[in-house]
Short mmCIF file of C-alpha atoms in Angstrom, two decimals:
data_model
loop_
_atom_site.label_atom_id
_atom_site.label_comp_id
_atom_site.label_asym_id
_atom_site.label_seq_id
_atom_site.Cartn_x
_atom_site.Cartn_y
_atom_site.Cartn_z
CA UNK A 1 20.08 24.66 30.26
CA UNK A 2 21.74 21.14 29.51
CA UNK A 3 21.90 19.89 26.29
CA UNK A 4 22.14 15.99 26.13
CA UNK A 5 24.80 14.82 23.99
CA UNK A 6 24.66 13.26 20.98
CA UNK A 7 25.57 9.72 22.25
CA UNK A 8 22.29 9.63 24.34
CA UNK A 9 19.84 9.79 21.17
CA UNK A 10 18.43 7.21 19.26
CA UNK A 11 18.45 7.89 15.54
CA UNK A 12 15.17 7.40 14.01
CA UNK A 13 16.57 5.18 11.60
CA UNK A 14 17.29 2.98 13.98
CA UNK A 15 13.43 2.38 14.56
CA UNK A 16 12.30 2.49 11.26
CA UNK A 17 8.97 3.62 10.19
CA UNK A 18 7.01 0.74 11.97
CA UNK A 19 9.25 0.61 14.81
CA UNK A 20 8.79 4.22 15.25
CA UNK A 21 5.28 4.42 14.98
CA UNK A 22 4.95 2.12 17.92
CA UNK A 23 7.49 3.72 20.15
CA UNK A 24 5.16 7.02 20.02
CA UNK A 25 1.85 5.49 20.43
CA UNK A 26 2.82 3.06 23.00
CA UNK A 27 1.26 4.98 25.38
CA UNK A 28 -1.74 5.53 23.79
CA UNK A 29 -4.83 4.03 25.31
CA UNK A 30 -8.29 4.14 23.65
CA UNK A 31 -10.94 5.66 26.22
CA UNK A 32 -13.98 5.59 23.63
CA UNK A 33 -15.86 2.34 23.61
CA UNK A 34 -17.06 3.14 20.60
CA UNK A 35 -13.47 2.37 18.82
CA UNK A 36 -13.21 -1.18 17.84
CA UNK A 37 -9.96 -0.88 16.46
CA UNK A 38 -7.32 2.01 17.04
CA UNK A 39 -3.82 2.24 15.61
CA UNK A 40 -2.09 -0.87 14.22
CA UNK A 41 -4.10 -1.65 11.08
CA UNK A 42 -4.81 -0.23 7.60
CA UNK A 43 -8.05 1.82 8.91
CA UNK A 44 -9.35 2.57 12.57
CA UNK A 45 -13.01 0.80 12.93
CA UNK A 46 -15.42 3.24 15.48
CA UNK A 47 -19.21 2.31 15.68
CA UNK A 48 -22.13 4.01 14.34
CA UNK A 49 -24.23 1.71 16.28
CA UNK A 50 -24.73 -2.01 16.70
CA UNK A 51 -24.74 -3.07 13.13
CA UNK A 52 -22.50 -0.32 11.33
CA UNK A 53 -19.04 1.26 11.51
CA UNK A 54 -16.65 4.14 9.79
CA UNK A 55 -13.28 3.13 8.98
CA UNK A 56 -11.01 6.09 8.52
CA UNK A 57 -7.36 6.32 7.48
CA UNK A 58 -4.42 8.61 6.19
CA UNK A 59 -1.96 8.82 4.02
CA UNK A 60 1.11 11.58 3.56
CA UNK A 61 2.56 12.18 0.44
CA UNK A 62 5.68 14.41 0.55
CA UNK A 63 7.68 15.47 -2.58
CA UNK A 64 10.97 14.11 -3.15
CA UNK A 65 10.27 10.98 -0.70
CA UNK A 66 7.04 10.30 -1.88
CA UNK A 67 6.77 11.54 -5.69
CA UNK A 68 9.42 13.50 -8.15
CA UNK A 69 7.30 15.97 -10.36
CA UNK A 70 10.16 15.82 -13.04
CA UNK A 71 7.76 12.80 -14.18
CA UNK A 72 5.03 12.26 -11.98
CA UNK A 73 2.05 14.71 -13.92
CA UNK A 74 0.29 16.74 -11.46
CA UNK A 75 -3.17 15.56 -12.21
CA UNK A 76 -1.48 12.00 -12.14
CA UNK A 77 -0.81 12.80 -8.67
CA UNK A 78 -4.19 13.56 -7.15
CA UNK A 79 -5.65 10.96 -8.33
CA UNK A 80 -2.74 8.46 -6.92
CA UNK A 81 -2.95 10.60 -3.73
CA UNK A 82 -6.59 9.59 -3.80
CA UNK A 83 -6.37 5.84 -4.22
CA UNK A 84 -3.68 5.08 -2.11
CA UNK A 85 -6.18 6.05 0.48
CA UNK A 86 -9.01 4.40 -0.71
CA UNK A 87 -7.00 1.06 -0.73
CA UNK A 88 -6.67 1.12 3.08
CA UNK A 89 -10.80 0.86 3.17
CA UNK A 90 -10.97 -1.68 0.84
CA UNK A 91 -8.21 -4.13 2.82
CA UNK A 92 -10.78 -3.20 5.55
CA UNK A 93 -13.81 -5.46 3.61
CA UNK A 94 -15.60 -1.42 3.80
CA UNK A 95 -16.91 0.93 1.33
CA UNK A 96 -15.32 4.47 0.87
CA UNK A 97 -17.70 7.13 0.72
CA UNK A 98 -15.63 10.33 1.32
CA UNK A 99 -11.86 12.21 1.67
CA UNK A 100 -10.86 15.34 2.92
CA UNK A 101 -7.59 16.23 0.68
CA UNK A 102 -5.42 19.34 2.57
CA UNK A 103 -1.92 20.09 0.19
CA UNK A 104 1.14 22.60 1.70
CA UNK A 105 2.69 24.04 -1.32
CA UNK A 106 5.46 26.44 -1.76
CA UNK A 107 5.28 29.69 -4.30
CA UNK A 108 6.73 28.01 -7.50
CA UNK A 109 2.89 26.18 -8.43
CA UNK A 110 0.82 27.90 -9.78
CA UNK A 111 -3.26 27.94 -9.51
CA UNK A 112 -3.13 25.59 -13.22
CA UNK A 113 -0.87 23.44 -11.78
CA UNK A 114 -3.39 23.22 -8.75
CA UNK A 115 -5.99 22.36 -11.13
CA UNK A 116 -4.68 19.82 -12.94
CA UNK A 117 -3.58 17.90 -9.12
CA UNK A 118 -7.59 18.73 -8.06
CA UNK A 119 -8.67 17.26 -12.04
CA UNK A 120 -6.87 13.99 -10.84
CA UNK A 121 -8.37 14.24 -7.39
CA UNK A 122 -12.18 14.60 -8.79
CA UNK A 123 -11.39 11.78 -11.55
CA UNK A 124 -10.98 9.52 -8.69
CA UNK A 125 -14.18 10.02 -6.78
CA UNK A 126 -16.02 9.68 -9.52
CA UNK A 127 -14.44 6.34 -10.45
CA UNK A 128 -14.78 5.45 -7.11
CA UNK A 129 -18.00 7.14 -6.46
CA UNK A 130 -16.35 9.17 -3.00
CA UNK A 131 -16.94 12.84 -2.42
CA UNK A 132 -14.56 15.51 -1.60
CA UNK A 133 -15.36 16.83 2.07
CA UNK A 134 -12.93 19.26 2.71
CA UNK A 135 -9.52 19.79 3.71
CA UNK A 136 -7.03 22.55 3.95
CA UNK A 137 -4.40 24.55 2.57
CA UNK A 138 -0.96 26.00 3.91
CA UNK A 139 2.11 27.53 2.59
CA UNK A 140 5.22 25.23 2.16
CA UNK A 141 8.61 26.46 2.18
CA UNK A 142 9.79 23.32 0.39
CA UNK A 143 7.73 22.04 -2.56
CA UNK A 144 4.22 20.20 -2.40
CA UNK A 145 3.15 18.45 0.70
CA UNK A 146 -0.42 15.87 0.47
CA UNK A 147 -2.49 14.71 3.04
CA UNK A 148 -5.57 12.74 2.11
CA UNK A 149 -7.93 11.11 4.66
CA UNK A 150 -10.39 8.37 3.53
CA UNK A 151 -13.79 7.27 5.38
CA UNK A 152 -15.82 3.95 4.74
CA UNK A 153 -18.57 2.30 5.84
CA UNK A 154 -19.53 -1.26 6.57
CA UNK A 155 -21.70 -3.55 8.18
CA UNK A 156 -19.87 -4.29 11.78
CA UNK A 157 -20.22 -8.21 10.62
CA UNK A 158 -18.03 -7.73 7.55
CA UNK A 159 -14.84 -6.29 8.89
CA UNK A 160 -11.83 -8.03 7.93
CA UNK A 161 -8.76 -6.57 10.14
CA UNK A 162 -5.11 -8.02 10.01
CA UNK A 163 -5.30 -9.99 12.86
CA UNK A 164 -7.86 -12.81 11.87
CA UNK A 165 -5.74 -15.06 9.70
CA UNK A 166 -6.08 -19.26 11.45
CA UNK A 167 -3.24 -21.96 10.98
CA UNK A 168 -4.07 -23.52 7.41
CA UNK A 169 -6.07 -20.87 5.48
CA UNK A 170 -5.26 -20.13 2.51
CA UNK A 171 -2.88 -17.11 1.11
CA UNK A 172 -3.88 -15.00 -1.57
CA UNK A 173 -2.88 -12.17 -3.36
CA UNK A 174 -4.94 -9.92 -6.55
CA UNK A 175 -3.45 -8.86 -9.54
CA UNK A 176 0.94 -9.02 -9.86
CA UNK A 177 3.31 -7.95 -7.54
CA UNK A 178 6.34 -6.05 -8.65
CA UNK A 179 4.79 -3.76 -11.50
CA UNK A 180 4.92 -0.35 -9.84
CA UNK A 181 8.17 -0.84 -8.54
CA UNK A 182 9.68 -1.86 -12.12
CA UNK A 183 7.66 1.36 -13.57
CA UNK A 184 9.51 3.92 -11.31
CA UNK A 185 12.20 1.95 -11.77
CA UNK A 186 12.39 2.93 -15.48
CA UNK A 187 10.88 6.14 -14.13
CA UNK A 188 14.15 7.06 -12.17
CA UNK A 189 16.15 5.94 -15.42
CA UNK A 190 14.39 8.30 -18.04
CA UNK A 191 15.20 11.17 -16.23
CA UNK A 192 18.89 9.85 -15.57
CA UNK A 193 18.67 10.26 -19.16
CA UNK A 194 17.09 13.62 -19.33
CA UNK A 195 19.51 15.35 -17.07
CA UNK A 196 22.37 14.58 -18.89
CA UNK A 197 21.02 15.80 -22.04
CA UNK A 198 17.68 17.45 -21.62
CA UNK A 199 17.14 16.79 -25.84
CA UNK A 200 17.07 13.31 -25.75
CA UNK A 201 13.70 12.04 -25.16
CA UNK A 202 12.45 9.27 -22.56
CA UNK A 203 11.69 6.16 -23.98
CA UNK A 204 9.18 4.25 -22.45
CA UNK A 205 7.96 2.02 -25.73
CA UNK A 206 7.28 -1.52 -24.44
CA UNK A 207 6.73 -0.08 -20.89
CA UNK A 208 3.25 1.52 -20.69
CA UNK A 209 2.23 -1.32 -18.37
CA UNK A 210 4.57 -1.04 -15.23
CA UNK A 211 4.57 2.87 -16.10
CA UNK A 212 1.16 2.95 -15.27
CA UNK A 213 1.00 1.06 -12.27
CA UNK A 214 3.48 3.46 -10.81
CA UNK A 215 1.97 6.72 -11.71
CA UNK A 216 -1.72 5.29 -11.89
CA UNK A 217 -2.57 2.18 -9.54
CA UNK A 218 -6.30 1.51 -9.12
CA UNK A 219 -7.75 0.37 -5.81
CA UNK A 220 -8.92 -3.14 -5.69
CA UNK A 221 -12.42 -2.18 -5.38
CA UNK A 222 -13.18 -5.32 -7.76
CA UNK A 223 -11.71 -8.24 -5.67
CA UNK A 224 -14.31 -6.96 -2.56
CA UNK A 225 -17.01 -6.95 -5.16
CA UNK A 226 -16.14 -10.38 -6.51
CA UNK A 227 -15.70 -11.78 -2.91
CA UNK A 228 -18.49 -10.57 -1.93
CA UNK A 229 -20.70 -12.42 -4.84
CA UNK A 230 -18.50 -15.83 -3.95
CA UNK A 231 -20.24 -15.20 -0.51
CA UNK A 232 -16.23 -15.45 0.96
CA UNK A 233 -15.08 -12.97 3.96
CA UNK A 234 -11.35 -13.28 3.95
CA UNK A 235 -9.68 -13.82 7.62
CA UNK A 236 -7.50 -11.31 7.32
CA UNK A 237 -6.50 -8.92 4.63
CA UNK A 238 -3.72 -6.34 3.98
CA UNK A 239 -2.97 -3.86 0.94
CA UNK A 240 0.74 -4.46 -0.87
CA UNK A 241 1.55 -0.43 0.05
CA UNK A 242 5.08 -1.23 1.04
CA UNK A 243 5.89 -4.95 -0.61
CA UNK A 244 4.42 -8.45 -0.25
CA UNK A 245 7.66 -8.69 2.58
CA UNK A 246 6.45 -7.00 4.77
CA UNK A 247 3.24 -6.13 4.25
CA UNK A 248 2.99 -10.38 4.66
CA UNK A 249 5.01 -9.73 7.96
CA UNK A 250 2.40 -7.51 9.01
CA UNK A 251 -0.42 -9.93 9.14
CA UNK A 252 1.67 -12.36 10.26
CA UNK A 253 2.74 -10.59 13.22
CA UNK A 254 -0.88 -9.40 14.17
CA UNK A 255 -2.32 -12.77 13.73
CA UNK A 256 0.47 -14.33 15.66
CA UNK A 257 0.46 -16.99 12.37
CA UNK A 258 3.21 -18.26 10.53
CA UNK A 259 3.33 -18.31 6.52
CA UNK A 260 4.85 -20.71 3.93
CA UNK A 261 4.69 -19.43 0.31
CA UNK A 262 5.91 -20.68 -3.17
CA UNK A 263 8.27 -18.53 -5.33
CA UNK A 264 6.41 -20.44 -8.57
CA UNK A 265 3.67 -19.08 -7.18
CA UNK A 266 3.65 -15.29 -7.00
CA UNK A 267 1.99 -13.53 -9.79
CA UNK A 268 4.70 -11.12 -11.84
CA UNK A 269 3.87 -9.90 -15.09
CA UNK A 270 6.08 -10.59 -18.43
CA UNK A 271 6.31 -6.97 -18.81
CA UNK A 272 7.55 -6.76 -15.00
CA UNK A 273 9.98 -9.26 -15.89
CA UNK A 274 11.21 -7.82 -18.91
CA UNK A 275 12.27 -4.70 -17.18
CA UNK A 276 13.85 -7.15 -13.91
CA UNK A 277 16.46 -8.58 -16.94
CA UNK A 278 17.08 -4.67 -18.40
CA UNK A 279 17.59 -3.51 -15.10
CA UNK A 280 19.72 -6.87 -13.82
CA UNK A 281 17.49 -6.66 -10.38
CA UNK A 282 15.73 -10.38 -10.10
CA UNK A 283 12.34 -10.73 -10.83
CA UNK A 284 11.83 -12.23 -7.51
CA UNK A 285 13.22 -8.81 -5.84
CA UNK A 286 10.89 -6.67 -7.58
CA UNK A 287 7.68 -8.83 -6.19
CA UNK A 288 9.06 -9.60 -2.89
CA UNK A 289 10.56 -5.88 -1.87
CA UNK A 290 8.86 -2.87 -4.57
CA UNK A 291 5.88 -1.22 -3.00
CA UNK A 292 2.94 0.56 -4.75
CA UNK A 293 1.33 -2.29 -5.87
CA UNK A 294 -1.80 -1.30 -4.11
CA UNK A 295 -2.71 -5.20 -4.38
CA UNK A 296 -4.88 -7.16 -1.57
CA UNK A 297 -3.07 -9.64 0.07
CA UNK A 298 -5.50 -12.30 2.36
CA UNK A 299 -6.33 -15.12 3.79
CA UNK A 300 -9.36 -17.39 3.14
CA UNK A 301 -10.34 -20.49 5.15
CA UNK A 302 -9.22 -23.62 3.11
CA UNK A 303 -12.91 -24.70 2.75
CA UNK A 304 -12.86 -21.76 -0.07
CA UNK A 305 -10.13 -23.23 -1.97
CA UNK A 306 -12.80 -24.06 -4.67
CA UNK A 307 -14.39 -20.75 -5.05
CA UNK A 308 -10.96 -19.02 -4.77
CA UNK A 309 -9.35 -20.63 -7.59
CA UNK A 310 -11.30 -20.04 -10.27
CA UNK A 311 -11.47 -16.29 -9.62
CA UNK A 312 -10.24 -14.27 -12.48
CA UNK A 313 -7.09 -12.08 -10.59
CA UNK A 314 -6.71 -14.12 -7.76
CA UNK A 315 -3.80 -16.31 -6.74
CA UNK A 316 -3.32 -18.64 -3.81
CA UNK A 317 0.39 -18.49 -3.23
CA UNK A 318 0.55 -20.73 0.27
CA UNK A 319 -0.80 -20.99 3.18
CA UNK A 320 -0.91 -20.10 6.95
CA UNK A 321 1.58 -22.34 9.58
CA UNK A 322 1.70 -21.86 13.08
CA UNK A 323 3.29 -18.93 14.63
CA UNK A 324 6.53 -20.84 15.70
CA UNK A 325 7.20 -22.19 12.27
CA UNK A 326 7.56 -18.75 11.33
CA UNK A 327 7.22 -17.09 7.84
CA UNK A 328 8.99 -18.67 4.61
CA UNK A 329 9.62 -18.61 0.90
CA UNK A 330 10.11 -22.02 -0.74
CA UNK A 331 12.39 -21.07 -4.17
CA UNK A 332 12.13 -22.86 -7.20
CA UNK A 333 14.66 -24.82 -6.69
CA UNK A 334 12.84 -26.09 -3.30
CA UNK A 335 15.12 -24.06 -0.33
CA UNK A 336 12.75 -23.08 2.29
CA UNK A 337 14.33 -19.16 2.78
CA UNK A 338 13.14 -17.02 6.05
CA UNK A 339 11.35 -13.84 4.80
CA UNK A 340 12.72 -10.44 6.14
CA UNK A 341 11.40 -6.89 5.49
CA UNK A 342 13.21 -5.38 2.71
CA UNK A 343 10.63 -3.57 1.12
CA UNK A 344 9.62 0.67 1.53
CA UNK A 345 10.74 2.33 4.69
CA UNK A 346 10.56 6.07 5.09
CA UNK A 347 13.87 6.28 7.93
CA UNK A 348 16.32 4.22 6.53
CA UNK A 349 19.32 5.22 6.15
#
């Protein structure tokens, strides 16, 4: 049998995550009328019935790409495994009610370590009020393999997908951008530390805050909530998984909008900063490119603007242009910079 040669494949790196995930589905047709929305955004939308949908989506968590254990506690873990799920349903304007969680994991763990990842895993649906619904388990040759899927609910009416952002609303973003990626940055410097000299001890005094972001985000359950009370349904929302860079290119492309934003603008925390200058990576880098966040970034029609900014946690940081004008950063010194994806991507080389 022929072999082709190695000249007539395409490395996957070449593709990139996104890029890859569209070459394989391209072909992929939805038959079910029932599916309002199939690949291509944070959940898939399928109807209950005229008024109500699901929303269900998955995440993969694999060790060494996705988490270290030399710092990342195991009960830590499932309940980050949780929430990164849950955070999908909440960019969709929906309610999570339920996961199935299904782990691969190879002989070294041991049924306490187990517990301790399941501890973190029921921790989170109480806080969010989900319930476990199953899953499976499988051997692993290599380490500790996670797979958790999520499913919401939500009134048809209220779904907010990528795609609905219009020329002049405003763009938002919760909480600060930059925090989880400045925690593992310290993170991944500790345990520099700690392999050189395994009696030295990490020191993470002054730190707590970005630490905890990246070993503890929190879905932004709160921001629906407060929306919701404000009587505002964003145009278009996304969750900061992979950086405001492309995470903003995202909704960009999907709403076939442009975006101009202000760097004065973004929302970084001093703490965030603090460890941008000990590190010598800018500020700007960290809020632009680190993932994890876990933040909701959205658009609201301008007539909000008044509700919008007075809410605690919110921050408009620009607003939607037309798709031809493209997307851009305006510094602080006033240079109008074209944004490009730098942020997470699983097959780069």
């Amino acid at each position: 049998m022929f072999e082709e040669s190695a000249q007539d494949l395409t490395p996957i790196s070449r593709l990139g995550e996104f890029g890859l995930i569209d070459h394989l589905t391209r072909e992929f047709v939805v038959h079910n009328p029932d599916v309002l929305k199939g690949i291509g955004d944070d959940a898939a939308v399928y109807a209950i019935n005229d008024k109500e949908v699901h929303v269900v989506t998955t995440d993969l968590l694999v060790e060494a790409v996705h988490f270290d254990l030399r710092y990342v506690p195991m009960k830590h873990l499932g309940y980050k495994a949780v929430v990164v799920n849950l955070s999908d349903i909440y960019a969709m304007n929906a309610k999570p009610f339920g996961i199935t969680v299904s782990v691969a994991i190879s002989s070294r763990f041991t049924v306490e370590a187990l517990d301790e990842f399941y501890e973190g895993v029921q921790i989170a649906c109480q806080h969010y009020d989900v319930d476990l619904l199953g899953g499976d388990t499988s051997s692993s040759r290599m380490g500790l393999l996670v797979s958790v899927t999520a499913i919401g609910k939500a009134d048809k009416k209220d779904i907010v997908y990528r795609s609905g952002a219009q020329e002049h609303d405003l763009l938002c973003v919760s909480g600060d951008l930059g925090g989880a990626y400045a925690g593992l940055q310290v993170l991944e410097r500790e345990k520099a530390v700690f392999l050189k000299n395994a009696a030295l001890q990490p020191d993470l005094v002054g730190r707590d805050y970005v630490v905890g972001r990246q070993l503890k985000p929190e879905a932004r359950a709160d921001v629906i909530r407060m929306l919701r009370e404000q009587g505002i349904k964003p145009t278009s929302m996304i969750d900061l998984s992979d950086g405001l860079a492309s995470d903003l290119l995202h909704l960009t492309k999907l709403s076939k909008k442009g975006a101009t934003f202000y760097e004065d603008k973004l929302p970084i925390d001093h703490e965030t900063m603090l460890v941008a200058e000990d590190m010598k990576i800018p500020g700007l880098t960290m809020a632009m490119n680190g993932g994890e966040d876990y933040e909701l970034l959205f658009t609201v029609a301008l007539e909000n603007y008044d509700k919008i900014k007075t809410m605690k946690g919110i921050t408009i940081i620009g607003h939607m242009v037309e798709e031809e004008a493209g997307v851009h950063l305006i510094t602080a010194n006033g240079t109008m910079v074209p944004v490009k994806a730098q942020g997470w991507n699983h097959f780069k080389e």
